[in-house]
PDB file of C-alpha atoms in Angstrom:
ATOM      1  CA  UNK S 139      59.070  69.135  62.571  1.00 90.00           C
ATOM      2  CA  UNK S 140      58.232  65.653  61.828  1.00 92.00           C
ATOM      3  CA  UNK S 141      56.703  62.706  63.659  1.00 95.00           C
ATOM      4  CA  UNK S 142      58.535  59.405  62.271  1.00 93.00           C
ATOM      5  CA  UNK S 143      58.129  55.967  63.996  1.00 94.00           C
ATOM      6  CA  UNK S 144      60.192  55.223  66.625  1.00 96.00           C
ATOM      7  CA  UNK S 145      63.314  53.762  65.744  1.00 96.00           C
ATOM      8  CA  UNK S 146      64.654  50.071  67.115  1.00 97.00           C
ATOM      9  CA  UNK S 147      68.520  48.921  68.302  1.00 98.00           C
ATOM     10  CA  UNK S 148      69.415  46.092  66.505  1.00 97.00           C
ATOM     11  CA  UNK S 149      72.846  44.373  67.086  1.00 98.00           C
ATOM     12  CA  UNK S 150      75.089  45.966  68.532  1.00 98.00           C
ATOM     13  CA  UNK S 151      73.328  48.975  68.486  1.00 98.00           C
ATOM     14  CA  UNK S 152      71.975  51.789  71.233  1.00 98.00           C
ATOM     15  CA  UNK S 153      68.750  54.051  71.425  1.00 98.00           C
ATOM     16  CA  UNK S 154      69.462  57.090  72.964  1.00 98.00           C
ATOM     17  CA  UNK S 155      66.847  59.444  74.173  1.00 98.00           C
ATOM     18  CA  UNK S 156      68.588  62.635  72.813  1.00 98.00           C
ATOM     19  CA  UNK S 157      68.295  65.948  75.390  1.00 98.00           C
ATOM     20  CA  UNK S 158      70.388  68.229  73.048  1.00 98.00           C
ATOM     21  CA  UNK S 159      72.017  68.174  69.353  1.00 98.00           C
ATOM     22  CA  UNK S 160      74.903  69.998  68.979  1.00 98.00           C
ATOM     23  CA  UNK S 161      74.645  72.395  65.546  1.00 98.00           C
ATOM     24  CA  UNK S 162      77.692  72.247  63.542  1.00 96.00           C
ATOM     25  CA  UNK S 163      78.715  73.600  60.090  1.00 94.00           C
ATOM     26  CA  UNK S 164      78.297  70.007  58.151  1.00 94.00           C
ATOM     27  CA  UNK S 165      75.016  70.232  59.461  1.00 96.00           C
ATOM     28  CA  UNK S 166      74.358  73.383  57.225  1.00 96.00           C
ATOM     29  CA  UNK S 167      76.314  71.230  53.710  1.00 94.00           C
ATOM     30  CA  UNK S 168      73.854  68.384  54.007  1.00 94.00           C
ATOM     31  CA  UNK S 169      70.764  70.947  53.826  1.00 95.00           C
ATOM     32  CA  UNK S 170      72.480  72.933  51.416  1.00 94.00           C
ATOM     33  CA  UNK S 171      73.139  69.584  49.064  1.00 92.00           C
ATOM     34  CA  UNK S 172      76.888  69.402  49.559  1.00 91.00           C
ATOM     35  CA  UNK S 173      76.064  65.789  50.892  1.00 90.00           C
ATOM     36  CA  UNK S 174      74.005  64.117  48.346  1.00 90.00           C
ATOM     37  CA  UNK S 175      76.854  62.837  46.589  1.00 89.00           C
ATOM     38  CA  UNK S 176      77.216  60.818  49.687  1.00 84.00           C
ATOM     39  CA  UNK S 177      73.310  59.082  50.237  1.00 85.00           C
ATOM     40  CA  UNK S 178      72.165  58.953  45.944  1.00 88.00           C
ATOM     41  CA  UNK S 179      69.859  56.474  46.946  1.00 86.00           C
ATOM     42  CA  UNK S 180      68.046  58.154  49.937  1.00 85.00           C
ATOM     43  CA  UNK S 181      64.784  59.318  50.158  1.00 87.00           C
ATOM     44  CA  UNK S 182      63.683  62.393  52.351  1.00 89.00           C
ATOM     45  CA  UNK S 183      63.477  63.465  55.087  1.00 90.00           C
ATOM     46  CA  UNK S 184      67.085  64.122  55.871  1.00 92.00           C
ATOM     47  CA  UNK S 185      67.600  64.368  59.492  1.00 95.00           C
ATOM     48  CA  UNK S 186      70.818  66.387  60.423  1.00 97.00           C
ATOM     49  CA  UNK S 187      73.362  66.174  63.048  1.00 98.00           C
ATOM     50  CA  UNK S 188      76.291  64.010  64.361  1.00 98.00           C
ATOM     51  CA  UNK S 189      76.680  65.386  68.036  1.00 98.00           C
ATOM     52  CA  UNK S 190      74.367  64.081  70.598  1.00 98.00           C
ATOM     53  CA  UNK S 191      73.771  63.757  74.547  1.00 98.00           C
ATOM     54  CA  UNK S 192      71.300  62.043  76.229  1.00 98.00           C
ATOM     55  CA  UNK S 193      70.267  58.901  77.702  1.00 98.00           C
ATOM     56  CA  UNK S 194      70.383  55.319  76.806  1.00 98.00           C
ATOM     57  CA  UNK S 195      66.531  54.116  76.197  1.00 98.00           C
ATOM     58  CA  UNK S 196      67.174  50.655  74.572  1.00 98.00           C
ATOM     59  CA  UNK S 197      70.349  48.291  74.007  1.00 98.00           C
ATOM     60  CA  UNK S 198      70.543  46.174  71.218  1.00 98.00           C
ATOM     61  CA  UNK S 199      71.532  42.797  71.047  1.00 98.00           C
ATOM     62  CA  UNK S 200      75.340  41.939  71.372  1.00 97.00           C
ATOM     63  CA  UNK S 201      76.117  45.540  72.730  1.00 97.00           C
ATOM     64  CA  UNK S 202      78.125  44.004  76.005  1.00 94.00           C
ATOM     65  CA  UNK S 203      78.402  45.170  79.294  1.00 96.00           C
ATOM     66  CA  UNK S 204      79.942  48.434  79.019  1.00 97.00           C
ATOM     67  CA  UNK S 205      76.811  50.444  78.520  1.00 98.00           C
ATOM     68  CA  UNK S 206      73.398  50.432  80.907  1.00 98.00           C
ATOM     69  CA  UNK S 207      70.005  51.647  80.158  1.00 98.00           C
ATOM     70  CA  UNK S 208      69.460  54.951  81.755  1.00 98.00           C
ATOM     71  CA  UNK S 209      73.183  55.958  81.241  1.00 98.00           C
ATOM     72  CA  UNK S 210      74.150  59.706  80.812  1.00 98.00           C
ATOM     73  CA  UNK S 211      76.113  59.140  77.100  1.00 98.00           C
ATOM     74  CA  UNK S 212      77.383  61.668  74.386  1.00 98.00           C
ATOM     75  CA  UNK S 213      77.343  59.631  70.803  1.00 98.00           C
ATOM     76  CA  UNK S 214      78.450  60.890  67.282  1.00 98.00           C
ATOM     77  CA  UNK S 215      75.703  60.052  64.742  1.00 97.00           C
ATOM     78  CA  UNK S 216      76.441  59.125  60.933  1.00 94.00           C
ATOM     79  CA  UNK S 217      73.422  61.096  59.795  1.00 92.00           C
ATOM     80  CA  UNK S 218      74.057  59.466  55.919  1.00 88.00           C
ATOM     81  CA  UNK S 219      73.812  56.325  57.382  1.00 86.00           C
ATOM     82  CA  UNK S 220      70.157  54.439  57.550  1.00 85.00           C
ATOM     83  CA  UNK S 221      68.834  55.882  60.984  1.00 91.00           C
ATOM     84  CA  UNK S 222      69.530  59.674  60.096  1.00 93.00           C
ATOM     85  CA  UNK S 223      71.399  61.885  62.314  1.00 97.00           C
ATOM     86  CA  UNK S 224      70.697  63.749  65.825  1.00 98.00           C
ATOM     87  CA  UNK S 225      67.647  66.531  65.083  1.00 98.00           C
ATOM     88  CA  UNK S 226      65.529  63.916  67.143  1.00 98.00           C
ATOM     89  CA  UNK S 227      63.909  62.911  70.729  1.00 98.00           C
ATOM     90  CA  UNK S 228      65.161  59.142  69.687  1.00 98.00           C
ATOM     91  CA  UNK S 229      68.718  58.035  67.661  1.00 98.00           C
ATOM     92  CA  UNK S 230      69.630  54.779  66.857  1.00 98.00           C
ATOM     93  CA  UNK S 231      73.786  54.636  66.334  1.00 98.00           C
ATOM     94  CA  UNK S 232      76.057  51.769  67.019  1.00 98.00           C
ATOM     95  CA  UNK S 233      77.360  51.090  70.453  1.00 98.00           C
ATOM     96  CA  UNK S 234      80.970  51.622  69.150  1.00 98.00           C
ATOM     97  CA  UNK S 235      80.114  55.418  68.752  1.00 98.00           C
ATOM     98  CA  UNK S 236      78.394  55.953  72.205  1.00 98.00           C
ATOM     99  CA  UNK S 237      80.827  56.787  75.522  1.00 98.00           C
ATOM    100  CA  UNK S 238      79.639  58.141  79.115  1.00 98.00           C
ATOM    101  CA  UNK S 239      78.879  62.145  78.952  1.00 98.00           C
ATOM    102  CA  UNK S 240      82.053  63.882  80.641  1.00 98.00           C
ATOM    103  CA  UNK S 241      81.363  64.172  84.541  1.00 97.00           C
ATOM    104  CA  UNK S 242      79.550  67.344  85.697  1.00 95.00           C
ATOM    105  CA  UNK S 243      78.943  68.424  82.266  1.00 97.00           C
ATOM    106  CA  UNK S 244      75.476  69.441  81.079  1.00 98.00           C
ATOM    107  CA  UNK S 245      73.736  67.883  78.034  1.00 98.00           C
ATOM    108  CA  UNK S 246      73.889  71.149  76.121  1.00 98.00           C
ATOM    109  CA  UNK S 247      77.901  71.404  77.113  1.00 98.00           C
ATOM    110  CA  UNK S 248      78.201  67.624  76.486  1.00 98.00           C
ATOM    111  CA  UNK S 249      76.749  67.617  72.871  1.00 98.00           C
ATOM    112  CA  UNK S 250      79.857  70.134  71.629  1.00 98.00           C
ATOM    113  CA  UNK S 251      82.152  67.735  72.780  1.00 98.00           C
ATOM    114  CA  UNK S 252      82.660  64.752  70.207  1.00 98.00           C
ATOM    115  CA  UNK S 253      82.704  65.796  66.166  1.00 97.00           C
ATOM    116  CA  UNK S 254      85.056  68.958  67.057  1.00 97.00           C
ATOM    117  CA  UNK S 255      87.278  67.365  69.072  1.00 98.00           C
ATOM    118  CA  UNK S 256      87.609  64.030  67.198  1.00 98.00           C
ATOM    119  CA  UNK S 257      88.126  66.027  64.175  1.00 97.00           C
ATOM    120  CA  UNK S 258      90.629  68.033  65.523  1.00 98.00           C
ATOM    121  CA  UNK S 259      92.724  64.352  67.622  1.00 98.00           C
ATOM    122  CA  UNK S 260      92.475  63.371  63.779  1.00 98.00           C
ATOM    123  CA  UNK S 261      94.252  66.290  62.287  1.00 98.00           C
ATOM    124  CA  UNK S 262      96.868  66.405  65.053  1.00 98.00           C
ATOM    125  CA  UNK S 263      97.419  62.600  64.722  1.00 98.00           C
ATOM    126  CA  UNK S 264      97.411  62.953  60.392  1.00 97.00           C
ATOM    127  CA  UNK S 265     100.550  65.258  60.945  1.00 98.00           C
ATOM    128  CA  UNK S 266     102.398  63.307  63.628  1.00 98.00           C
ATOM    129  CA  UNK S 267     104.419  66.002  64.988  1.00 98.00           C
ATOM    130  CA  UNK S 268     106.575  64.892  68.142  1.00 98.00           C
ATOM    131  CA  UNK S 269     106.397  66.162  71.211  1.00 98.00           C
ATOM    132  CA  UNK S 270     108.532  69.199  71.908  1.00 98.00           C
ATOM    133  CA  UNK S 271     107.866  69.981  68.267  1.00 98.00           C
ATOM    134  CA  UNK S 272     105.710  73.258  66.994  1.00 98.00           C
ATOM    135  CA  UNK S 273     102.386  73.271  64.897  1.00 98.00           C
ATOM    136  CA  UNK S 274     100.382  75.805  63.473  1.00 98.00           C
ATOM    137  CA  UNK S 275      96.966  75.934  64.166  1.00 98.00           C
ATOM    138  CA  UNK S 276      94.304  78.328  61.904  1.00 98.00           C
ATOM    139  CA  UNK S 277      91.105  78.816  62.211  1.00 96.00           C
ATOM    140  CA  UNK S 278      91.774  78.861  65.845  1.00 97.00           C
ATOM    141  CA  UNK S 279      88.956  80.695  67.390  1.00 96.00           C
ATOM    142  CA  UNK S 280      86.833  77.641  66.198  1.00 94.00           C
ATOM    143  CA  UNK S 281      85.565  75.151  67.709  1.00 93.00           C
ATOM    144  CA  UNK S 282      87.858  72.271  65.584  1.00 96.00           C
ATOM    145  CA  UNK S 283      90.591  75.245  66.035  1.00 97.00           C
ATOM    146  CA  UNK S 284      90.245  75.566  69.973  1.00 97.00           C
ATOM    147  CA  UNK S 285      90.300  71.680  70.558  1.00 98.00           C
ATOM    148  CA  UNK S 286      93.284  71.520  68.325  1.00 98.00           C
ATOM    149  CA  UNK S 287      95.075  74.060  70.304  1.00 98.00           C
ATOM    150  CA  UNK S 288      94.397  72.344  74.001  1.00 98.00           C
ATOM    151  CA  UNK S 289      95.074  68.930  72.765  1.00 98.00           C
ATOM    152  CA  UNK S 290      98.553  69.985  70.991  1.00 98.00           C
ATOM    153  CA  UNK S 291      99.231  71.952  74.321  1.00 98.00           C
ATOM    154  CA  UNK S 292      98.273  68.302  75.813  1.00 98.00           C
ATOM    155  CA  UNK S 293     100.091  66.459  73.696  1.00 98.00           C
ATOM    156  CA  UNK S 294     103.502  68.716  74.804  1.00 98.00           C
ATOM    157  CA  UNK S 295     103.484  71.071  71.808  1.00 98.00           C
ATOM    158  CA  UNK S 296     104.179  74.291  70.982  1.00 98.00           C
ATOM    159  CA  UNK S 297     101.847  76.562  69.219  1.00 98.00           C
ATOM    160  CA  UNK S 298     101.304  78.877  66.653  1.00 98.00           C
ATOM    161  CA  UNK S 299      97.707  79.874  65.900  1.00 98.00           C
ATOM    162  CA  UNK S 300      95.667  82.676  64.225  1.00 98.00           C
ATOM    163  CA  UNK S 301      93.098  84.481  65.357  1.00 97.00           C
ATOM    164  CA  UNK S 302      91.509  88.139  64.338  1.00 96.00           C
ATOM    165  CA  UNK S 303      91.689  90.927  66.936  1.00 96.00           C
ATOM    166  CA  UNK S 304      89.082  89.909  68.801  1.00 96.00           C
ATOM    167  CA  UNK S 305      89.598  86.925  69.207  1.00 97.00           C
ATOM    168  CA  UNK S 306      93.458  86.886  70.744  1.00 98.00           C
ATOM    169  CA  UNK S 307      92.702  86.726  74.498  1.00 97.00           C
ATOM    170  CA  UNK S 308      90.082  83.806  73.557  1.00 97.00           C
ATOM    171  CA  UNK S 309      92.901  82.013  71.837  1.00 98.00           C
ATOM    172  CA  UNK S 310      95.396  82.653  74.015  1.00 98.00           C
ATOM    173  CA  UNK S 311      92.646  81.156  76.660  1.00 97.00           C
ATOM    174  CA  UNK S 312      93.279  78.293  75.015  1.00 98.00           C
ATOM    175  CA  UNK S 313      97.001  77.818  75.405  1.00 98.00           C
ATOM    176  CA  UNK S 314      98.568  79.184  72.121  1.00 98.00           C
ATOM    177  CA  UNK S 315     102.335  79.781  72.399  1.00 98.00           C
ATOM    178  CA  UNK S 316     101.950  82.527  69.888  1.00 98.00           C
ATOM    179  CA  UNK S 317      99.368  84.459  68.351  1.00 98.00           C
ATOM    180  CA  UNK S 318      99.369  85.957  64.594  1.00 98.00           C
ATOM    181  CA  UNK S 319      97.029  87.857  62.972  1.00 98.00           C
ATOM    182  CA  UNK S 320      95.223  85.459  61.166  1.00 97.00           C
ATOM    183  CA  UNK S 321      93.865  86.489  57.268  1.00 96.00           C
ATOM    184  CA  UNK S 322      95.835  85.664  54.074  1.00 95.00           C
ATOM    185  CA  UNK S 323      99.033  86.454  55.053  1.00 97.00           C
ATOM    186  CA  UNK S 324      98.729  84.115  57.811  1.00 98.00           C
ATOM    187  CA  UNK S 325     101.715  82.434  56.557  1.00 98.00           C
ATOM    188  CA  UNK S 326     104.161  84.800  56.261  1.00 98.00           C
ATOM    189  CA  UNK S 327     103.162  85.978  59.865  1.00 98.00           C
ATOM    190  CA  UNK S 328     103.790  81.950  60.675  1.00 98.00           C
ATOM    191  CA  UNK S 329     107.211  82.232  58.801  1.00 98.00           C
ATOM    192  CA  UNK S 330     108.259  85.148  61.051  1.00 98.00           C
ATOM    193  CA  UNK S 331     107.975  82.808  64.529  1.00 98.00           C
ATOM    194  CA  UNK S 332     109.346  79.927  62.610  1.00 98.00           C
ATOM    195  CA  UNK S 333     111.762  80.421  59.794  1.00 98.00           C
ATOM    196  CA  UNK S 334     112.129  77.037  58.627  1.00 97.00           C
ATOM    197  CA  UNK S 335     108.909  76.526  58.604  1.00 98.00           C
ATOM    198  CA  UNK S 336     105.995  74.468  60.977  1.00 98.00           C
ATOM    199  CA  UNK S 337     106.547  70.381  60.467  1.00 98.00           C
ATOM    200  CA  UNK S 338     102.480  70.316  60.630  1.00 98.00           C
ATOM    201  CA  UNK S 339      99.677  72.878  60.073  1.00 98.00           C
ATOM    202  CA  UNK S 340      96.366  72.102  61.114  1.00 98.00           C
ATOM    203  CA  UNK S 341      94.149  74.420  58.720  1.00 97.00           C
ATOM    204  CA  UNK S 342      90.775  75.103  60.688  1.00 95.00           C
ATOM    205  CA  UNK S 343      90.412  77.530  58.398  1.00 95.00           C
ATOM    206  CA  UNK S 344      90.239  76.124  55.381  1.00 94.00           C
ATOM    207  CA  UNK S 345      92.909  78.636  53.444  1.00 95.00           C
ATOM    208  CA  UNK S 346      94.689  75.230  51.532  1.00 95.00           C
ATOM    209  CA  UNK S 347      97.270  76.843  49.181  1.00 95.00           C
ATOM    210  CA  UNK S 348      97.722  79.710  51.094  1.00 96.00           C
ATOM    211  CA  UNK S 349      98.869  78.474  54.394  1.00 97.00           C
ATOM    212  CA  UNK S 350     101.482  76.045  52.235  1.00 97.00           C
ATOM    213  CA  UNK S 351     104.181  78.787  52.645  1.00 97.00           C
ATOM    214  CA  UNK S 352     104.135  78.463  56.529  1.00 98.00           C
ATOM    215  CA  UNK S 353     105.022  75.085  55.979  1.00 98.00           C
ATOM    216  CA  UNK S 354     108.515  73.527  56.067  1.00 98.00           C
ATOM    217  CA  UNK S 355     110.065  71.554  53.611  1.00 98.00           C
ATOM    218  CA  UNK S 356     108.738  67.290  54.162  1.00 97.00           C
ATOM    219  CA  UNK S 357     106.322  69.023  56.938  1.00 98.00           C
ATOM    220  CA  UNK S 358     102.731  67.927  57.191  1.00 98.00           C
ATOM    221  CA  UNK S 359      99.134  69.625  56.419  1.00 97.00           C
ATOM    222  CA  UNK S 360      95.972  68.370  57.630  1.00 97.00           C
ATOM    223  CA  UNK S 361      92.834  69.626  55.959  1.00 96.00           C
ATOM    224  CA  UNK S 362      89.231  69.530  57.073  1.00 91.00           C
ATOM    225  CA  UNK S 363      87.114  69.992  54.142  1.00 83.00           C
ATOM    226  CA  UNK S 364      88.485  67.267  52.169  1.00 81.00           C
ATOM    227  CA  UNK S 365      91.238  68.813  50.135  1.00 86.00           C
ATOM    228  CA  UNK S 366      94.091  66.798  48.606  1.00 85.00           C
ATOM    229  CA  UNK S 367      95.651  69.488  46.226  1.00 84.00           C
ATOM    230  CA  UNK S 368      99.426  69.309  45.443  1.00 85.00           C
ATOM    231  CA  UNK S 369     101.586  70.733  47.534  1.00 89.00           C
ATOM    232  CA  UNK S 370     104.925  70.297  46.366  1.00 93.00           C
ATOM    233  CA  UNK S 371     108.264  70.727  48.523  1.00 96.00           C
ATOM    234  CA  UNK S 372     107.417  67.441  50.473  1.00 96.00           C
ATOM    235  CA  UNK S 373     104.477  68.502  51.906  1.00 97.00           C
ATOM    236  CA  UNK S 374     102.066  65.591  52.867  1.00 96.00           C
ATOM    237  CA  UNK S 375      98.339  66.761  52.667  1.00 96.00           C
ATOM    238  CA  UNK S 376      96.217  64.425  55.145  1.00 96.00           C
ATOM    239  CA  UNK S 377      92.507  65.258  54.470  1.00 96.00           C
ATOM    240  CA  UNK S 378      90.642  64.746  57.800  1.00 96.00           C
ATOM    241  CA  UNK S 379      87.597  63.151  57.813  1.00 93.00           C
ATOM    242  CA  UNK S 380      85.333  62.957  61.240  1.00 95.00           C
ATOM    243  CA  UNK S 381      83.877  59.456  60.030  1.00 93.00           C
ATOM    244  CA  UNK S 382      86.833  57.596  59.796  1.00 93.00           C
ATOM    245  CA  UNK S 383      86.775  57.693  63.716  1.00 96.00           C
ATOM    246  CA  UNK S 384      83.396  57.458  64.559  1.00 96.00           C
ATOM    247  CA  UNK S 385      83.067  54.064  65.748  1.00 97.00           C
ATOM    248  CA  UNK S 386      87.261  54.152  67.728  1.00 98.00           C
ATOM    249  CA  UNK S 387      85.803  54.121  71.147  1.00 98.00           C
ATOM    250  CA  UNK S 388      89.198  53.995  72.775  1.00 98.00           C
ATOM    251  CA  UNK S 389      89.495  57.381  71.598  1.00 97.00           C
ATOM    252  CA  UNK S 390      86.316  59.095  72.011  1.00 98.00           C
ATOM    253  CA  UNK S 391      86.657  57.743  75.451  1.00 98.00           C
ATOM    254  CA  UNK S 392      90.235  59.367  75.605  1.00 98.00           C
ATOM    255  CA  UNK S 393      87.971  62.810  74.595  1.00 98.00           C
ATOM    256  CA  UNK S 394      85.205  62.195  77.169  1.00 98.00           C
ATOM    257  CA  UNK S 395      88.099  61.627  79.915  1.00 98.00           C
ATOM    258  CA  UNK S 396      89.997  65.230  78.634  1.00 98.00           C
ATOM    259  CA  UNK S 397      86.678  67.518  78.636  1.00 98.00           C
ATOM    260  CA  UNK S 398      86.324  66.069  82.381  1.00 97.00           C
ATOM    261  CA  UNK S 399      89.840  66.813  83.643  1.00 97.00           C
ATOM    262  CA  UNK S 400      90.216  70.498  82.051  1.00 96.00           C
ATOM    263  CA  UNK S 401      92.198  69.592  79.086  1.00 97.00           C
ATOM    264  CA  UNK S 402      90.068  70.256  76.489  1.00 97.00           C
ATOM    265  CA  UNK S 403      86.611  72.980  77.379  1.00 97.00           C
ATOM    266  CA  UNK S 404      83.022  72.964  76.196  1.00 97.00           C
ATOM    267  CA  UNK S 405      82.034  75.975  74.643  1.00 94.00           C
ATOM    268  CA  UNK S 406      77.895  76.563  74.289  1.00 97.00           C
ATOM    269  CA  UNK S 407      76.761  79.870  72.210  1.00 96.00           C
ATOM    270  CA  UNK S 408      73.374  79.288  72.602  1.00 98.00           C
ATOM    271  CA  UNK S 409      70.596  76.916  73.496  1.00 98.00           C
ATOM    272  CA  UNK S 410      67.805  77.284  71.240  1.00 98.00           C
ATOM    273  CA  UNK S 411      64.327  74.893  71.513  1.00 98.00           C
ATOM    274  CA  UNK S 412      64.696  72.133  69.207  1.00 98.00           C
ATOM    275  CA  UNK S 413      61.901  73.591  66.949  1.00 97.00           C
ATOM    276  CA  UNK S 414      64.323  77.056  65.956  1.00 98.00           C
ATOM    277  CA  UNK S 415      66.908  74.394  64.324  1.00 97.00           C
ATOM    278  CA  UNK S 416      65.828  77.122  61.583  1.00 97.00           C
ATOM    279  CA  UNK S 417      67.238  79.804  63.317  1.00 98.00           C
ATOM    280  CA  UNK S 418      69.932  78.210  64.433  1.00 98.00           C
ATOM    281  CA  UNK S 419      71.182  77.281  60.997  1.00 98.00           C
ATOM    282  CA  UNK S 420      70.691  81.233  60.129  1.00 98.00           C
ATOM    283  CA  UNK S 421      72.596  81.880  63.101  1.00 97.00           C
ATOM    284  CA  UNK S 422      75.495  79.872  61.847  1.00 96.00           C
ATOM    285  CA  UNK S 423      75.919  81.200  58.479  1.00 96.00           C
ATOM    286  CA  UNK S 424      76.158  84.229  59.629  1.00 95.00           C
ATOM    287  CA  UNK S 425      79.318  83.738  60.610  1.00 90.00           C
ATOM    288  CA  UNK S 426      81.013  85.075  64.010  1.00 89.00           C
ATOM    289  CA  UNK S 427      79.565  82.479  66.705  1.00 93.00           C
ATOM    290  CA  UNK S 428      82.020  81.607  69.235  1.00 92.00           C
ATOM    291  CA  UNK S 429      81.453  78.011  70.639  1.00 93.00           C
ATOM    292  CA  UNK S 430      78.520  75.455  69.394  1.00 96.00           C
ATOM    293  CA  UNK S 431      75.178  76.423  68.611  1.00 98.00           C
ATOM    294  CA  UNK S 432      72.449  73.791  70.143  1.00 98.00           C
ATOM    295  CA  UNK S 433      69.155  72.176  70.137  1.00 98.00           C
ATOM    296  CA  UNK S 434      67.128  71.029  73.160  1.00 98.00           C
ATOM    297  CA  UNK S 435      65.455  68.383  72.943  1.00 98.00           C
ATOM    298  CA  UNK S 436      64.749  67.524  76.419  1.00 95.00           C
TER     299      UNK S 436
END
């Protein structure tokens, strides 16, 4: 735990006083190094995060009328960028990336909602499927996995998503068509429900080549973790990434207005104190936590 001076909104920029950090696994790659590629000229210390609730302490110059001080507000934090990201009583992000916390929602419940679900409105948007069409959805039992199921479902879908035993009635909770078994056959399993093949695959679980099968010929795979590899047989491979839509308030606004009316849920694992962000990150990589991990900092 560190004290650092207390950061300033400049144009068109809002200070939050943050009540609770979500924990999520990019959180984890920029302690572990796999983000240094993207801040070579940054000194220490790193501060991680990109999910926080709170309220607004401080607007910036330029920032319009569409925010107040004291205002209950979820933002996504660019924790590369200059003001670090949301392991901290005080955040500085731009207004563009700050919309009222969902209605009757609690901080801690409120933090899980942005990065997960933007991520996942990304993917579903990268492979364009229409409505009435079918997508698969892996990985689903995750938090990007979940969101992509309800907002498919939302978005007049039908879907196919994995999940391990365990895990089926929590999928199923979130509105998958169909359930497979999820593991490295997962597309053959896919190819069984569909035998031409999905038109888009949402890959919350990272698999790449190995979910290619379950896709049809000209059909569409979004990936989370970056990957572009060749796919061959048409396939167009959309890697997702969160920041692209960090700063679309239109449609973290369209998020905010889903997690109040049911269509998408908030999922909370635990609530640690803000000073076990230690333990939490254990807790993580561990593997097998259902929902978000996350920090109070109230």
């Amino acid at each position: 735990m560190l004290d650092l001076p207390e950061p300033q909104a400049g144009p068109g920029e809002v200070r939050i006083r943050v009540h609770a950090a979500a924990v999520n696994p990019t959180d984890v790659l920029l302690r572990t190094g796999g983000h240094a590629f993207r801040m070579p000229d940054r000194q220490p210390p790193f501060v991680p995060g990109m999910d926080a609730a709170g309220v607004i302490e401080q607007l910036g110059p330029g920032t319009g009328d569409r925010l107040a001080v004291g205002q209950r507000v979820v933002a996504m934090v660019l924790f590369v960028g200059a003001h670090g990201g949301a392991y901290a009583e005080q955040i500085v992000v731009p207004a563009d990336s700050v919309v009222p916390a969902p209605e009757g929602v609690d901080f801690p419940a409120a933090s899980t909602l942005l990065m997960n679900a933007l991520t996942a409105r990304l993917a579903l948007d990268a492979v364009a499927v229409p409505r009435g069409g079918t997508v698969a959805v892996t990985g689903a039992a995750g938090a990007v996995g979940g969101y992509a199921v309800e907002l498919a479902k939302a978005d007049g879908l039908t879907v196919i998503a994995d999940a391990a035993a365990h895990d089926v009635d929590r999928v199923r909770g979130f509105g998958a068509d169909h359930v497979v078994e999820r593991g490295s056959e997962v597309a053959q399993r896919i190819r069984e429900l569909a035998p031409d093949g999905v038109p888009g695959l949402v890959d919350g679980s990272m698999q790449t080549t190995e979910v290619l099968p379950a896709i049809a010929d000209g059909g569409a795979l979004a990936e989370l973790r970056g990957w572009e590899g060749a796919a061959g047989r048409g396939i167009r491979v959309h890697p997702v990434m969160v920041t692209e839509g960090m700063t679309d308030t239109a449609r973290l606004d369209a998020l905010r207005r889903q997690a109040e009316d049911g269509t998408v849920t908030l999922h909370v694992a635990d609530v640690l104190p803000a000073d076990e962000a230690i333990r939490a990150h254990r807790l993580l990589e561990a593997g097998g936590v259902r929902g978000r991990l996350v920090l109070d900092f109230s």
